[in-house]
Amino acid sequence: MVKKAAKNEFQYQPSVLRSAVLQSVQWLVVRIGVILEFFGFRPWSHFDIASMKKEATAMSGEENLTDFGDDDLQPALQHTLGSLRKDKDLSLFGRWFMHHHWVENVLHERLKLVKYWKRNPQYVNVPVRKPLFVVGYPRSGTTFMHYLLAQDPLAYSPPLWQSTTPTPPPPPNPHP
């Protein structure tokens, strides 16, 4: 909101205003979802594996990626999407977000990884010796611990982009 300054002036605080706007938008989206559900309309509630794979394939554009690799992802995908289908408390935004996450961040990345593995088979069976995972509650020091462990020259700590999109970016085009 506003903060009283030294000489009876008011100072603008953008973070408080931004937070209020985001809360208002969230409230509005939840209410729209409630109204839509009242009339029997639940967008992004199907979480159907086949249609989500089609969306991920369509995202590949000109590359026309269709190979999701082995079916080792299928049981976990069925279990997770089945749970999302049954969750009646997931809001409209929550359903959209989870649908978007699974299509773009999981299935589309899987397509790109399979393509990368086929082009670079030497990376498929590389052993990872003694992995270390830093997990914990929010605000408990996990980020600090991660940064501290990453200082070891014998350890490898992936940057954030590599954690979320593990496929390397395409090489630059020498002839644009």
JSON list of C-alpha atoms in Angstrom, two decimals:
[
{"chain": "A", "resi": 1, "resn": "MET", "atom": "CA", "xyz": [0.00, 0.00, 0.00]},
{"chain": "A", "resi": 2, "resn": "VAL", "atom": "CA", "xyz": [1.53, 3.25, 1.13]},
{"chain": "A", "resi": 3, "resn": "LYS", "atom": "CA", "xyz": [4.22, 4.01, 3.65]},
{"chain": "A", "resi": 4, "resn": "LYS", "atom": "CA", "xyz": [4.43, 7.20, 5.63]},
{"chain": "A", "resi": 5, "resn": "ALA", "atom": "CA", "xyz": [7.62, 9.11, 4.80]},
{"chain": "A", "resi": 6, "resn": "ALA", "atom": "CA", "xyz": [9.59, 11.37, 7.12]},
{"chain": "A", "resi": 7, "resn": "LYS", "atom": "CA", "xyz": [7.96, 14.69, 6.13]},
{"chain": "A", "resi": 8, "resn": "ASN", "atom": "CA", "xyz": [4.31, 13.64, 6.13]},
{"chain": "A", "resi": 9, "resn": "GLU", "atom": "CA", "xyz": [4.64, 12.40, 2.55]},
{"chain": "A", "resi": 10, "resn": "PHE", "atom": "CA", "xyz": [3.54, 9.02, 1.36]},
{"chain": "A", "resi": 11, "resn": "GLN", "atom": "CA", "xyz": [5.89, 6.66, -0.41]},
{"chain": "A", "resi": 12, "resn": "TYR", "atom": "CA", "xyz": [4.73, 4.12, -3.01]},
{"chain": "A", "resi": 13, "resn": "GLN", "atom": "CA", "xyz": [5.64, 0.47, -2.37]},
{"chain": "A", "resi": 14, "resn": "PRO", "atom": "CA", "xyz": [5.26, -1.52, -5.60]},
{"chain": "A", "resi": 15, "resn": "SER", "atom": "CA", "xyz": [5.71, -4.97, -3.99]},
{"chain": "A", "resi": 16, "resn": "VAL", "atom": "CA", "xyz": [2.65, -4.53, -1.78]},
{"chain": "A", "resi": 17, "resn": "LEU", "atom": "CA", "xyz": [0.53, -3.29, -4.68]},
{"chain": "A", "resi": 18, "resn": "ARG", "atom": "CA", "xyz": [1.76, -6.13, -6.93]},
{"chain": "A", "resi": 19, "resn": "SER", "atom": "CA", "xyz": [0.88, -8.66, -4.24]},
{"chain": "A", "resi": 20, "resn": "ALA", "atom": "CA", "xyz": [-2.62, -7.18, -3.88]},
{"chain": "A", "resi": 21, "resn": "VAL", "atom": "CA", "xyz": [-3.17, -7.30, -7.65]},
{"chain": "A", "resi": 22, "resn": "LEU", "atom": "CA", "xyz": [-2.03, -10.93, -7.83]},
{"chain": "A", "resi": 23, "resn": "GLN", "atom": "CA", "xyz": [-4.32, -11.87, -4.95]},
{"chain": "A", "resi": 24, "resn": "SER", "atom": "CA", "xyz": [-7.23, -10.17, -6.71]},
{"chain": "A", "resi": 25, "resn": "VAL", "atom": "CA", "xyz": [-6.52, -12.00, -9.97]},
{"chain": "A", "resi": 26, "resn": "GLN", "atom": "CA", "xyz": [-6.24, -15.30, -8.12]},
{"chain": "A", "resi": 27, "resn": "TRP", "atom": "CA", "xyz": [-9.54, -14.65, -6.35]},
{"chain": "A", "resi": 28, "resn": "LEU", "atom": "CA", "xyz": [-11.19, -13.83, -9.69]},
{"chain": "A", "resi": 29, "resn": "VAL", "atom": "CA", "xyz": [-9.86, -16.99, -11.40]},
{"chain": "A", "resi": 30, "resn": "VAL", "atom": "CA", "xyz": [-11.08, -19.16, -8.51]},
{"chain": "A", "resi": 31, "resn": "ARG", "atom": "CA", "xyz": [-14.55, -17.58, -8.71]},
{"chain": "A", "resi": 32, "resn": "ILE", "atom": "CA", "xyz": [-14.71, -18.07, -12.48]},
{"chain": "A", "resi": 33, "resn": "GLY", "atom": "CA", "xyz": [-13.78, -21.73, -11.95]},
{"chain": "A", "resi": 34, "resn": "VAL", "atom": "CA", "xyz": [-16.54, -22.14, -9.36]},
{"chain": "A", "resi": 35, "resn": "ILE", "atom": "CA", "xyz": [-19.11, -20.62, -11.74]},
{"chain": "A", "resi": 36, "resn": "LEU", "atom": "CA", "xyz": [-17.97, -22.83, -14.64]},
{"chain": "A", "resi": 37, "resn": "GLU", "atom": "CA", "xyz": [-18.15, -25.94, -12.43]},
{"chain": "A", "resi": 38, "resn": "PHE", "atom": "CA", "xyz": [-21.65, -24.95, -11.31]},
{"chain": "A", "resi": 39, "resn": "PHE", "atom": "CA", "xyz": [-22.75, -25.23, -14.94]},
{"chain": "A", "resi": 40, "resn": "GLY", "atom": "CA", "xyz": [-20.92, -28.56, -15.35]},
{"chain": "A", "resi": 41, "resn": "PHE", "atom": "CA", "xyz": [-17.93, -27.24, -17.29]},
{"chain": "A", "resi": 42, "resn": "ARG", "atom": "CA", "xyz": [-14.50, -28.35, -16.02]},
{"chain": "A", "resi": 43, "resn": "PRO", "atom": "CA", "xyz": [-11.81, -27.22, -18.45]},
{"chain": "A", "resi": 44, "resn": "TRP", "atom": "CA", "xyz": [-8.44, -29.03, -18.31]},
{"chain": "A", "resi": 45, "resn": "SER", "atom": "CA", "xyz": [-9.93, -31.78, -16.18]},
{"chain": "A", "resi": 46, "resn": "HIS", "atom": "CA", "xyz": [-9.59, -34.73, -18.55]},
{"chain": "A", "resi": 47, "resn": "PHE", "atom": "CA", "xyz": [-5.83, -35.29, -18.11]},
{"chain": "A", "resi": 48, "resn": "ASP", "atom": "CA", "xyz": [-5.96, -37.87, -20.91]},
{"chain": "A", "resi": 49, "resn": "ILE", "atom": "CA", "xyz": [-2.52, -39.30, -21.75]},
{"chain": "A", "resi": 50, "resn": "ALA", "atom": "CA", "xyz": [-3.19, -39.71, -25.47]},
{"chain": "A", "resi": 51, "resn": "SER", "atom": "CA", "xyz": [-4.47, -36.15, -25.99]},
{"chain": "A", "resi": 52, "resn": "MET", "atom": "CA", "xyz": [-1.68, -34.69, -23.87]},
{"chain": "A", "resi": 53, "resn": "LYS", "atom": "CA", "xyz": [0.91, -36.60, -25.92]},
{"chain": "A", "resi": 54, "resn": "LYS", "atom": "CA", "xyz": [-0.69, -35.17, -29.07]},
{"chain": "A", "resi": 55, "resn": "GLU", "atom": "CA", "xyz": [-0.33, -31.65, -27.64]},
{"chain": "A", "resi": 56, "resn": "ALA", "atom": "CA", "xyz": [3.32, -32.29, -26.79]},
{"chain": "A", "resi": 57, "resn": "THR", "atom": "CA", "xyz": [3.94, -33.64, -30.29]},
{"chain": "A", "resi": 58, "resn": "ALA", "atom": "CA", "xyz": [2.27, -30.56, -31.79]},
{"chain": "A", "resi": 59, "resn": "MET", "atom": "CA", "xyz": [4.57, -28.34, -29.69]},
{"chain": "A", "resi": 60, "resn": "SER", "atom": "CA", "xyz": [7.59, -29.82, -31.47]},
{"chain": "A", "resi": 61, "resn": "GLY", "atom": "CA", "xyz": [6.53, -27.97, -34.63]},
{"chain": "A", "resi": 62, "resn": "GLU", "atom": "CA", "xyz": [8.70, -28.59, -37.66]},
{"chain": "A", "resi": 63, "resn": "GLU", "atom": "CA", "xyz": [10.77, -31.22, -35.85]},
{"chain": "A", "resi": 64, "resn": "ASN", "atom": "CA", "xyz": [7.65, -33.40, -35.74]},
{"chain": "A", "resi": 65, "resn": "LEU", "atom": "CA", "xyz": [8.83, -35.39, -32.72]},
{"chain": "A", "resi": 66, "resn": "THR", "atom": "CA", "xyz": [6.64, -38.39, -31.98]},
{"chain": "A", "resi": 67, "resn": "ASP", "atom": "CA", "xyz": [8.90, -40.89, -30.19]},
{"chain": "A", "resi": 68, "resn": "PHE", "atom": "CA", "xyz": [8.43, -40.88, -26.40]},
{"chain": "A", "resi": 69, "resn": "GLY", "atom": "CA", "xyz": [10.93, -43.71, -25.99]},
{"chain": "A", "resi": 70, "resn": "ASP", "atom": "CA", "xyz": [10.37, -46.76, -23.82]},
{"chain": "A", "resi": 71, "resn": "ASP", "atom": "CA", "xyz": [7.17, -47.05, -21.82]},
{"chain": "A", "resi": 72, "resn": "ASP", "atom": "CA", "xyz": [9.02, -46.66, -18.51]},
{"chain": "A", "resi": 73, "resn": "LEU", "atom": "CA", "xyz": [7.33, -43.28, -18.01]},
{"chain": "A", "resi": 74, "resn": "GLN", "atom": "CA", "xyz": [3.82, -44.69, -18.60]},
{"chain": "A", "resi": 75, "resn": "PRO", "atom": "CA", "xyz": [3.00, -46.16, -15.13]},
{"chain": "A", "resi": 76, "resn": "ALA", "atom": "CA", "xyz": [4.05, -43.03, -13.25]},
{"chain": "A", "resi": 77, "resn": "LEU", "atom": "CA", "xyz": [2.23, -40.85, -15.78]},
{"chain": "A", "resi": 78, "resn": "GLN", "atom": "CA", "xyz": [-0.98, -42.91, -15.50]},
{"chain": "A", "resi": 79, "resn": "HIS", "atom": "CA", "xyz": [-0.84, -42.80, -11.70]},
{"chain": "A", "resi": 80, "resn": "THR", "atom": "CA", "xyz": [-0.21, -39.04, -11.50]},
{"chain": "A", "resi": 81, "resn": "LEU", "atom": "CA", "xyz": [-2.77, -38.05, -14.13]},
{"chain": "A", "resi": 82, "resn": "GLY", "atom": "CA", "xyz": [-5.32, -40.41, -12.57]},
{"chain": "A", "resi": 83, "resn": "SER", "atom": "CA", "xyz": [-4.80, -38.66, -9.25]},
{"chain": "A", "resi": 84, "resn": "LEU", "atom": "CA", "xyz": [-5.23, -35.24, -10.90]},
{"chain": "A", "resi": 85, "resn": "ARG", "atom": "CA", "xyz": [-8.48, -36.41, -12.57]},
{"chain": "A", "resi": 86, "resn": "LYS", "atom": "CA", "xyz": [-9.89, -37.48, -9.20]},
{"chain": "A", "resi": 87, "resn": "ASP", "atom": "CA", "xyz": [-8.86, -34.33, -7.32]},
{"chain": "A", "resi": 88, "resn": "LYS", "atom": "CA", "xyz": [-12.08, -32.36, -6.97]},
{"chain": "A", "resi": 89, "resn": "ASP", "atom": "CA", "xyz": [-10.42, -29.55, -5.00]},
{"chain": "A", "resi": 90, "resn": "LEU", "atom": "CA", "xyz": [-8.03, -28.52, -7.79]},
{"chain": "A", "resi": 91, "resn": "SER", "atom": "CA", "xyz": [-9.00, -25.01, -8.88]},
{"chain": "A", "resi": 92, "resn": "LEU", "atom": "CA", "xyz": [-9.35, -23.85, -12.48]},
{"chain": "A", "resi": 93, "resn": "PHE", "atom": "CA", "xyz": [-5.87, -22.32, -12.35]},
{"chain": "A", "resi": 94, "resn": "GLY", "atom": "CA", "xyz": [-4.49, -25.48, -10.70]},
{"chain": "A", "resi": 95, "resn": "ARG", "atom": "CA", "xyz": [-5.92, -27.70, -13.45]},
{"chain": "A", "resi": 96, "resn": "TRP", "atom": "CA", "xyz": [-4.59, -25.41, -16.17]},
{"chain": "A", "resi": 97, "resn": "PHE", "atom": "CA", "xyz": [-1.17, -25.23, -14.52]},
{"chain": "A", "resi": 98, "resn": "MET", "atom": "CA", "xyz": [-0.86, -29.00, -14.04]},
{"chain": "A", "resi": 99, "resn": "HIS", "atom": "CA", "xyz": [-2.06, -29.67, -17.60]},
{"chain": "A", "resi": 100, "resn": "HIS", "atom": "CA", "xyz": [0.46, -27.15, -18.94]},
{"chain": "A", "resi": 101, "resn": "HIS", "atom": "CA", "xyz": [3.24, -28.54, -16.73]},
{"chain": "A", "resi": 102, "resn": "TRP", "atom": "CA", "xyz": [2.72, -32.13, -17.82]},
{"chain": "A", "resi": 103, "resn": "VAL", "atom": "CA", "xyz": [2.42, -31.28, -21.52]},
{"chain": "A", "resi": 104, "resn": "GLU", "atom": "CA", "xyz": [5.27, -28.80, -21.81]},
{"chain": "A", "resi": 105, "resn": "ASN", "atom": "CA", "xyz": [7.66, -29.65, -19.00]},
{"chain": "A", "resi": 106, "resn": "VAL", "atom": "CA", "xyz": [7.33, -33.42, -18.91]},
{"chain": "A", "resi": 107, "resn": "LEU", "atom": "CA", "xyz": [6.04, -34.82, -22.20]},
{"chain": "A", "resi": 108, "resn": "HIS", "atom": "CA", "xyz": [7.59, -32.28, -24.57]},
{"chain": "A", "resi": 109, "resn": "GLU", "atom": "CA", "xyz": [10.91, -32.52, -22.70]},
{"chain": "A", "resi": 110, "resn": "ARG", "atom": "CA", "xyz": [10.68, -36.31, -22.97]},
{"chain": "A", "resi": 111, "resn": "LEU", "atom": "CA", "xyz": [10.35, -36.01, -26.75]},
{"chain": "A", "resi": 112, "resn": "LYS", "atom": "CA", "xyz": [13.44, -33.81, -26.91]},
{"chain": "A", "resi": 113, "resn": "LEU", "atom": "CA", "xyz": [15.40, -36.13, -24.60]},
{"chain": "A", "resi": 114, "resn": "VAL", "atom": "CA", "xyz": [14.61, -39.22, -26.69]},
{"chain": "A", "resi": 115, "resn": "LYS", "atom": "CA", "xyz": [15.76, -37.36, -29.80]},
{"chain": "A", "resi": 116, "resn": "TYR", "atom": "CA", "xyz": [18.96, -36.31, -28.01]},
{"chain": "A", "resi": 117, "resn": "TRP", "atom": "CA", "xyz": [19.62, -39.84, -26.74]},
{"chain": "A", "resi": 118, "resn": "LYS", "atom": "CA", "xyz": [19.21, -41.27, -30.24]},
{"chain": "A", "resi": 119, "resn": "ARG", "atom": "CA", "xyz": [21.70, -38.76, -31.66]},
{"chain": "A", "resi": 120, "resn": "ASN", "atom": "CA", "xyz": [24.12, -39.19, -28.74]},
{"chain": "A", "resi": 121, "resn": "PRO", "atom": "CA", "xyz": [23.87, -42.81, -27.53]},
{"chain": "A", "resi": 122, "resn": "GLN", "atom": "CA", "xyz": [27.11, -42.47, -25.56]},
{"chain": "A", "resi": 123, "resn": "TYR", "atom": "CA", "xyz": [25.16, -40.51, -22.89]},
{"chain": "A", "resi": 124, "resn": "VAL", "atom": "CA", "xyz": [22.37, -43.04, -22.41]},
{"chain": "A", "resi": 125, "resn": "ASN", "atom": "CA", "xyz": [24.04, -45.41, -19.95]},
{"chain": "A", "resi": 126, "resn": "VAL", "atom": "CA", "xyz": [26.48, -43.09, -18.19]},
{"chain": "A", "resi": 127, "resn": "PRO", "atom": "CA", "xyz": [26.65, -44.17, -14.55]},
{"chain": "A", "resi": 128, "resn": "VAL", "atom": "CA", "xyz": [26.01, -41.57, -11.88]},
{"chain": "A", "resi": 129, "resn": "ARG", "atom": "CA", "xyz": [28.10, -42.49, -8.86]},
{"chain": "A", "resi": 130, "resn": "LYS", "atom": "CA", "xyz": [26.88, -41.52, -5.41]},
{"chain": "A", "resi": 131, "resn": "PRO", "atom": "CA", "xyz": [24.31, -38.83, -6.29]},
{"chain": "A", "resi": 132, "resn": "LEU", "atom": "CA", "xyz": [23.48, -36.39, -3.55]},
{"chain": "A", "resi": 133, "resn": "PHE", "atom": "CA", "xyz": [20.05, -34.78, -3.32]},
{"chain": "A", "resi": 134, "resn": "VAL", "atom": "CA", "xyz": [19.43, -31.74, -1.16]},
{"chain": "A", "resi": 135, "resn": "VAL", "atom": "CA", "xyz": [15.83, -31.75, 0.09]},
{"chain": "A", "resi": 136, "resn": "GLY", "atom": "CA", "xyz": [14.08, -29.93, 2.88]},
{"chain": "A", "resi": 137, "resn": "TYR", "atom": "CA", "xyz": [11.31, -27.62, 3.92]},
{"chain": "A", "resi": 138, "resn": "PRO", "atom": "CA", "xyz": [11.10, -24.13, 2.42]},
{"chain": "A", "resi": 139, "resn": "ARG", "atom": "CA", "xyz": [13.29, -21.52, 4.13]},
{"chain": "A", "resi": 140, "resn": "SER", "atom": "CA", "xyz": [15.31, -24.24, 5.92]},
{"chain": "A", "resi": 141, "resn": "GLY", "atom": "CA", "xyz": [18.68, -23.60, 4.26]},
{"chain": "A", "resi": 142, "resn": "THR", "atom": "CA", "xyz": [18.50, -26.02, 1.32]},
{"chain": "A", "resi": 143, "resn": "THR", "atom": "CA", "xyz": [19.52, -23.37, -1.23]},
{"chain": "A", "resi": 144, "resn": "PHE", "atom": "CA", "xyz": [22.50, -22.40, 0.91]},
{"chain": "A", "resi": 145, "resn": "MET", "atom": "CA", "xyz": [23.48, -26.06, 1.29]},
{"chain": "A", "resi": 146, "resn": "HIS", "atom": "CA", "xyz": [23.15, -26.56, -2.47]},
{"chain": "A", "resi": 147, "resn": "TYR", "atom": "CA", "xyz": [25.38, -23.56, -3.18]},
{"chain": "A", "resi": 148, "resn": "LEU", "atom": "CA", "xyz": [27.88, -24.72, -0.57]},
{"chain": "A", "resi": 149, "resn": "LEU", "atom": "CA", "xyz": [28.11, -28.24, -2.01]},
{"chain": "A", "resi": 150, "resn": "ALA", "atom": "CA", "xyz": [28.39, -26.82, -5.54]},
{"chain": "A", "resi": 151, "resn": "GLN", "atom": "CA", "xyz": [31.66, -25.14, -4.53]},
{"chain": "A", "resi": 152, "resn": "ASP", "atom": "CA", "xyz": [33.42, -28.53, -4.50]},
{"chain": "A", "resi": 153, "resn": "PRO", "atom": "CA", "xyz": [35.45, -28.79, -7.74]},
{"chain": "A", "resi": 154, "resn": "LEU", "atom": "CA", "xyz": [34.95, -32.57, -7.78]},
{"chain": "A", "resi": 155, "resn": "ALA", "atom": "CA", "xyz": [31.15, -32.26, -7.69]},
{"chain": "A", "resi": 156, "resn": "TYR", "atom": "CA", "xyz": [28.78, -31.26, -10.44]},
{"chain": "A", "resi": 157, "resn": "SER", "atom": "CA", "xyz": [25.80, -29.11, -9.61]},
{"chain": "A", "resi": 158, "resn": "PRO", "atom": "CA", "xyz": [23.41, -28.50, -12.51]},
{"chain": "A", "resi": 159, "resn": "PRO", "atom": "CA", "xyz": [22.24, -24.96, -13.10]},
{"chain": "A", "resi": 160, "resn": "LEU", "atom": "CA", "xyz": [18.50, -24.33, -12.75]},
{"chain": "A", "resi": 161, "resn": "TRP", "atom": "CA", "xyz": [17.85, -24.36, -16.51]},
{"chain": "A", "resi": 162, "resn": "GLN", "atom": "CA", "xyz": [19.41, -27.81, -16.75]},
{"chain": "A", "resi": 163, "resn": "SER", "atom": "CA", "xyz": [17.25, -29.11, -13.93]},
{"chain": "A", "resi": 164, "resn": "THR", "atom": "CA", "xyz": [14.05, -28.01, -15.64]},
{"chain": "A", "resi": 165, "resn": "THR", "atom": "CA", "xyz": [15.02, -28.60, -19.29]},
{"chain": "A", "resi": 166, "resn": "PRO", "atom": "CA", "xyz": [17.78, -31.20, -19.35]},
{"chain": "A", "resi": 167, "resn": "THR", "atom": "CA", "xyz": [18.19, -31.27, -23.12]},
{"chain": "A", "resi": 168, "resn": "PRO", "atom": "CA", "xyz": [21.05, -29.09, -24.30]},
{"chain": "A", "resi": 169, "resn": "PRO", "atom": "CA", "xyz": [20.11, -26.09, -26.40]},
{"chain": "A", "resi": 170, "resn": "PRO", "atom": "CA", "xyz": [20.60, -26.57, -30.13]},
{"chain": "A", "resi": 171, "resn": "PRO", "atom": "CA", "xyz": [23.96, -25.45, -31.49]},
{"chain": "A", "resi": 172, "resn": "PRO", "atom": "CA", "xyz": [23.98, -21.98, -33.06]},
{"chain": "A", "resi": 173, "resn": "ASN", "atom": "CA", "xyz": [23.29, -21.89, -36.77]},
{"chain": "A", "resi": 174, "resn": "PRO", "atom": "CA", "xyz": [26.55, -20.92, -38.51]},
{"chain": "A", "resi": 175, "resn": "HIS", "atom": "CA", "xyz": [24.63, -19.69, -41.57]},
{"chain": "A", "resi": 176, "resn": "PRO", "atom": "CA", "xyz": [21.66, -17.61, -40.35]}
]
